[in-house]
Short mmCIF file of C-alpha atoms and ligand atoms in Angstrom, two decimals:
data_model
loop_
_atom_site.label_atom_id
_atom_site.label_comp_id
_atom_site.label_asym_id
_atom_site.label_seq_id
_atom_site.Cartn_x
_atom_site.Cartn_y
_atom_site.Cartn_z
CA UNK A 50 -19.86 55.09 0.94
CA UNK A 51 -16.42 55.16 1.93
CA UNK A 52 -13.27 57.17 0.27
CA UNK A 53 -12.03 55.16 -2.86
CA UNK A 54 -8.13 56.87 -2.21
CA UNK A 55 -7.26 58.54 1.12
CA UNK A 56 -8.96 62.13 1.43
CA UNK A 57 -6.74 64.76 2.39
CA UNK A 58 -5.56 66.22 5.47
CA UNK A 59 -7.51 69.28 5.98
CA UNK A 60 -5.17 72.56 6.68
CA UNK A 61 -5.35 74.32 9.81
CA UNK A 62 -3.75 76.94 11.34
CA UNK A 63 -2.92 76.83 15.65
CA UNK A 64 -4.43 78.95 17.76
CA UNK A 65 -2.89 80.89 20.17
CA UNK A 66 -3.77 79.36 23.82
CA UNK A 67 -4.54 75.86 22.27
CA UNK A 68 -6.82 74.57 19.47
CA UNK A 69 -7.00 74.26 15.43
CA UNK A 70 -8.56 76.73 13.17
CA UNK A 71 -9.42 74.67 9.49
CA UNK A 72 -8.42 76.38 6.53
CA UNK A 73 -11.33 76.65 4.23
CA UNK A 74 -10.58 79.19 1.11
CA UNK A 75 -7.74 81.66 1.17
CA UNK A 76 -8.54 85.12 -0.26
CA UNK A 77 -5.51 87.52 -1.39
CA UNK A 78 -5.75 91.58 -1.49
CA UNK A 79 -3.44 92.97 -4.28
CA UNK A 80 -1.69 96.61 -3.72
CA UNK A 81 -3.33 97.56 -0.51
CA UNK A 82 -0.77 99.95 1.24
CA UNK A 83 -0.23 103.04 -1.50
CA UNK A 84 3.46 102.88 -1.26
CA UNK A 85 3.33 99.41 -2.31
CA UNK A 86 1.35 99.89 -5.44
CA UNK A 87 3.87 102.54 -5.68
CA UNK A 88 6.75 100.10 -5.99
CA UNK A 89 4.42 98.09 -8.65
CA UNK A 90 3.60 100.50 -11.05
CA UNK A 91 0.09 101.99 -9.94
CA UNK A 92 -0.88 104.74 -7.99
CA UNK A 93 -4.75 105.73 -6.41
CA UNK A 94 -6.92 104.06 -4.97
CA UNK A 95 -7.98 101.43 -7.52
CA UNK A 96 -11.20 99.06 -6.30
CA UNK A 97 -9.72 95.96 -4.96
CA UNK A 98 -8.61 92.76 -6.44
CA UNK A 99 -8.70 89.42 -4.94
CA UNK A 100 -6.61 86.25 -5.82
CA UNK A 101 -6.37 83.02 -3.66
CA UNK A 102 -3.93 80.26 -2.68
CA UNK A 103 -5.17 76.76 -1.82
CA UNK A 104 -5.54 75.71 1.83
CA UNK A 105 -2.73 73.29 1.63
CA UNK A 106 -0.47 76.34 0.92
CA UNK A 107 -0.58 76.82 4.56
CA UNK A 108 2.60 75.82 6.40
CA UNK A 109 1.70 76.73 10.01
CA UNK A 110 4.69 77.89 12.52
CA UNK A 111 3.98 77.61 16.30
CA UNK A 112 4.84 80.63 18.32
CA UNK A 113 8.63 80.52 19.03
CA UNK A 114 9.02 78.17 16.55
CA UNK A 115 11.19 78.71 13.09
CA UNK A 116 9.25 77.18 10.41
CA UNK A 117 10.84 76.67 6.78
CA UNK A 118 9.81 76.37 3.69
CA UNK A 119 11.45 74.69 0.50
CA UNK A 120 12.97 77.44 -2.30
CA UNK A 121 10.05 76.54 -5.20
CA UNK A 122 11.10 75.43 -8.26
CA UNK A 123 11.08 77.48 -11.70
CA UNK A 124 11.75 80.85 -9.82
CA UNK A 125 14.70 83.11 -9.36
CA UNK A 126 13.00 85.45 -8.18
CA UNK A 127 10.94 84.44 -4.89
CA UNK A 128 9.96 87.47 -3.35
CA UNK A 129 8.77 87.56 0.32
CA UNK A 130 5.34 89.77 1.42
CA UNK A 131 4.20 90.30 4.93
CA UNK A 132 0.86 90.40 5.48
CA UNK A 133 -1.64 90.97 8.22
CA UNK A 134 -4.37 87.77 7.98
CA UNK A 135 -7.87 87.74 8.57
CA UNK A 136 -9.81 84.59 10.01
CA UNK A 137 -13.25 84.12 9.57
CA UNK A 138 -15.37 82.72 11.77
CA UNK A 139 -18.67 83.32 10.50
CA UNK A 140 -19.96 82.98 6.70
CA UNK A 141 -21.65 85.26 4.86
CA UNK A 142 -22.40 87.33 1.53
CA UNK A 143 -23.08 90.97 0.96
CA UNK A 144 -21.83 91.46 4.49
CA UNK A 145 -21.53 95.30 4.86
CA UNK A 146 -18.85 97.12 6.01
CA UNK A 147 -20.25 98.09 8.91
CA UNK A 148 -21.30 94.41 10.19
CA UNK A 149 -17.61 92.65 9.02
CA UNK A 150 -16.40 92.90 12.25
CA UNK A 151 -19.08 90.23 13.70
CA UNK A 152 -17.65 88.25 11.11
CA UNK A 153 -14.06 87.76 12.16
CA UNK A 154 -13.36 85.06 14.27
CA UNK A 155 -9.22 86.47 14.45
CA UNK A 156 -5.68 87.58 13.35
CA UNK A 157 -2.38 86.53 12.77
CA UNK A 158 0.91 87.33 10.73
CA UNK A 159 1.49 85.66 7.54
CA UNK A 160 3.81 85.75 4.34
CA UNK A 161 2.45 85.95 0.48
CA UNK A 162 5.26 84.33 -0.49
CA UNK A 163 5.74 85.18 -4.60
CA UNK A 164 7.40 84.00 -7.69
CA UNK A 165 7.36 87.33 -8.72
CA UNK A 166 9.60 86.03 -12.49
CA UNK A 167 6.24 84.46 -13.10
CA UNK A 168 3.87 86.81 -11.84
CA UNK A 169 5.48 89.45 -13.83
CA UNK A 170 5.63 87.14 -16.76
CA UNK A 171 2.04 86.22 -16.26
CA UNK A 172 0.56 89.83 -16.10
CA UNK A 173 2.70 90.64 -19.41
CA UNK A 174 0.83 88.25 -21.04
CA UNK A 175 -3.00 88.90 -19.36
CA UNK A 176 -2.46 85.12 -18.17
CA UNK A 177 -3.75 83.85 -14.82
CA UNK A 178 -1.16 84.35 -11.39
CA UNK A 179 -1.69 80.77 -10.09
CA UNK A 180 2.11 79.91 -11.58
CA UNK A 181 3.48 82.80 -9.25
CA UNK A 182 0.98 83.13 -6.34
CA UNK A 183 -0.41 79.81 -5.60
CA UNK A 184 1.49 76.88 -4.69
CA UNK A 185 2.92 75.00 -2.20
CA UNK A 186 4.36 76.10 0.97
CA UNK A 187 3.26 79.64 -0.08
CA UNK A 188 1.80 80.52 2.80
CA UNK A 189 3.26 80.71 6.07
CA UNK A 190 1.45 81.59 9.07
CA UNK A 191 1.49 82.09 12.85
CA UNK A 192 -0.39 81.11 15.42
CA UNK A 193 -4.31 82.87 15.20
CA UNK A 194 -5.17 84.79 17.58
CA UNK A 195 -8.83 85.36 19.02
CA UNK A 196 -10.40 88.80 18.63
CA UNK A 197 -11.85 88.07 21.37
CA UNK A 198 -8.55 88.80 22.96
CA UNK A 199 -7.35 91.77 20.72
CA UNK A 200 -10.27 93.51 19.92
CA UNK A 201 -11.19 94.71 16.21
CA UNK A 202 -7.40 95.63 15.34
CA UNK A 203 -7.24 98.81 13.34
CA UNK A 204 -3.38 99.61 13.51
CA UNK A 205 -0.12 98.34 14.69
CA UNK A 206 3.47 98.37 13.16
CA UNK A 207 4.04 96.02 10.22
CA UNK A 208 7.53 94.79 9.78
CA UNK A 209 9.70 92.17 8.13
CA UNK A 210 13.54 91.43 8.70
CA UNK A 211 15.53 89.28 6.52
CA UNK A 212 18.81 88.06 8.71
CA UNK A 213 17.82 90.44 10.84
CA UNK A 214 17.90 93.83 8.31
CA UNK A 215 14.54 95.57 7.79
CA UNK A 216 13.01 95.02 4.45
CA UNK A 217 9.49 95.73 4.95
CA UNK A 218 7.44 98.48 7.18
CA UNK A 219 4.20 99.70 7.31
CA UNK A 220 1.10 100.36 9.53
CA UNK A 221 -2.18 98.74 9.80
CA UNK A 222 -3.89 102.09 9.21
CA UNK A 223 -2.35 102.67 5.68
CA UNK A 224 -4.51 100.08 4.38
CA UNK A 225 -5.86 101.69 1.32
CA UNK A 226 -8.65 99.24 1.27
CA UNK A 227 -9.69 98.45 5.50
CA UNK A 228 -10.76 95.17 6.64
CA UNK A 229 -14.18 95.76 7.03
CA UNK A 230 -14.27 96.99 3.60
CA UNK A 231 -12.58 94.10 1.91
CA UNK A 232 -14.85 91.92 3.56
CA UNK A 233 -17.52 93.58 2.02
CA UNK A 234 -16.49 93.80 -1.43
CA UNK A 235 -15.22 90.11 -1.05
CA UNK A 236 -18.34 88.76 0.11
CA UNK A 237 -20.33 90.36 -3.08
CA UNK A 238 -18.17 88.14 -5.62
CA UNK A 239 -17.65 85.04 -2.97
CA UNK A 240 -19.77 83.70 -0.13
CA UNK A 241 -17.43 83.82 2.77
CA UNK A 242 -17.20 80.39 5.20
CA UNK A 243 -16.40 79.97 7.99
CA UNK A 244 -12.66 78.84 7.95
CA UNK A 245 -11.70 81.22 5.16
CA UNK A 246 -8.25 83.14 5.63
CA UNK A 247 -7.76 86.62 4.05
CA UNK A 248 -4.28 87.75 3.44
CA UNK A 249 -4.94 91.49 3.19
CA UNK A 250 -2.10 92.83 1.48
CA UNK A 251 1.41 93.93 1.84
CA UNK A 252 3.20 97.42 2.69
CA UNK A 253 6.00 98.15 0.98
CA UNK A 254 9.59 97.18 0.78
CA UNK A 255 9.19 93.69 -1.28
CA UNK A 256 12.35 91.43 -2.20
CA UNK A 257 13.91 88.26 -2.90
CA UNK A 258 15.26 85.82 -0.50
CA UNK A 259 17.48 82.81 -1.38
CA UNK A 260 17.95 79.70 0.41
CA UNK A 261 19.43 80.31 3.67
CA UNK A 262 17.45 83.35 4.61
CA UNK A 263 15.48 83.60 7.51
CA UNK A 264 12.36 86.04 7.02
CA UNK A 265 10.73 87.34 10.95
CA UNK A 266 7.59 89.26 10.19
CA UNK A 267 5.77 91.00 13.39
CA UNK A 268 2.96 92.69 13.64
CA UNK A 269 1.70 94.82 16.87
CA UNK A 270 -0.23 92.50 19.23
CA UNK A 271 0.32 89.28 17.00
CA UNK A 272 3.60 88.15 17.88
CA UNK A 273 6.32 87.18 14.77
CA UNK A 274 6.79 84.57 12.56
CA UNK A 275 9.48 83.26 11.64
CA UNK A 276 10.45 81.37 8.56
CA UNK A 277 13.44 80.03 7.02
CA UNK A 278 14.15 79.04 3.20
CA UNK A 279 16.13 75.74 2.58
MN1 LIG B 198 0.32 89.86 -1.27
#
């Protein structure tokens, strides 16, 4: 049987060193780092809550490269969020903790970019995110890197710059919720594939950028990505 329109381009992120990780699912952590629920309105350590983007919210930025990404429509408000990613490389559900890290095929740097008008609009109203989390071009990413080449990554400086001023700072170690934890309590509601992304969170410090801006997120080990917003 062939197609009946044209199917669509499957997303995929760049490795780091050469090749083309597909994007399967992408998974979302809310209020991981404590200051950042902080800034939200919550405080604790609250179980974990999980949203997604589609795969074609991926716009994928080669290392050195300045990607850039349209200002979305309906918003005044477009917040940026840096974000360490998790690739998967191999599926699974009810994957303990303690056997996640078999799981993860790599890392990279990436931006939960957020109409956070709607989102707050949304939550007021105990209405889905989708409006303000998951649309297009609301994903930037770097290059993945292997962790075969990094090892399990457990902490590193987290940073973002807007036109070079510091907006956003945290550690890998103040996750409130680690990796290998969110990839257990993902992979009891969802069975994991192998392609899926998980954007694990963001530390605080987040804020709006308007066309013009150029947002550089870094992370220890991972390189930066940079972005701009036309
Ligand atoms: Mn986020």
């Amino acid at each position: 049987m062939s197609f009946v329109i044209d199917p669509p381009v499957a997303a995929a992120v760049p490795v780091a060193g050469g090749g083309l990780f597909p994007v399967h699912r992408i998974y979302c952590v809310g209020r991981n780092y404590a200051e950042h629920a902080q800034e939200m309105g919550h405080t604790g350590r609250e179980p974990p809550f999980f949203f997604m983007k589609p795969a074609d919210a991926v716009v994928a930025v080669a290392e050195g490269a300045t990607g850039s990404i349209d200002y979305p429509p309906l918003t005044a408000n477009f917040h940026h969020e840096i974000e360490f990613v998790v690739a998967i490389g191999r599926g699974g559900r009810d994957i303990k903790a303690a056997d996640a890290p078999s799981h993860i095929w790599g890392y990279t740097v990436g931006l939960d970019m957020t109409r956070r008008d709607l989102q707050n609009d949304m939550k007021k109203q105990g209405r889905p995110w989708d409006i303000g989390k998951s649309f297009e071009q609301s994903a930037p990413i770097g290059p993945l890197v292997p962790k075969a080449k990094t090892g399990e990554l457990l902490k590193g400086a987290i940073t973002l710059h807007v036109n070079g001023a510091l907006r956003q700072k945290g550690d890998l170690a103040d996750l409130i919720w680690s990796v290998n934890e969110t990839i257990e309590q993902l992979s009891a509601a969802w069975t994991l594939a192998p392609g899926d992304l998980i954007y694990t969170g963001t530390p605080a410090g987040v804020g709006a950028v308007v066309r013009g801006d150029v947002m550089e997120g870094a992370i220890a080990g991972l390189g930066t990505l940079r972005v701009a917003v036309k």
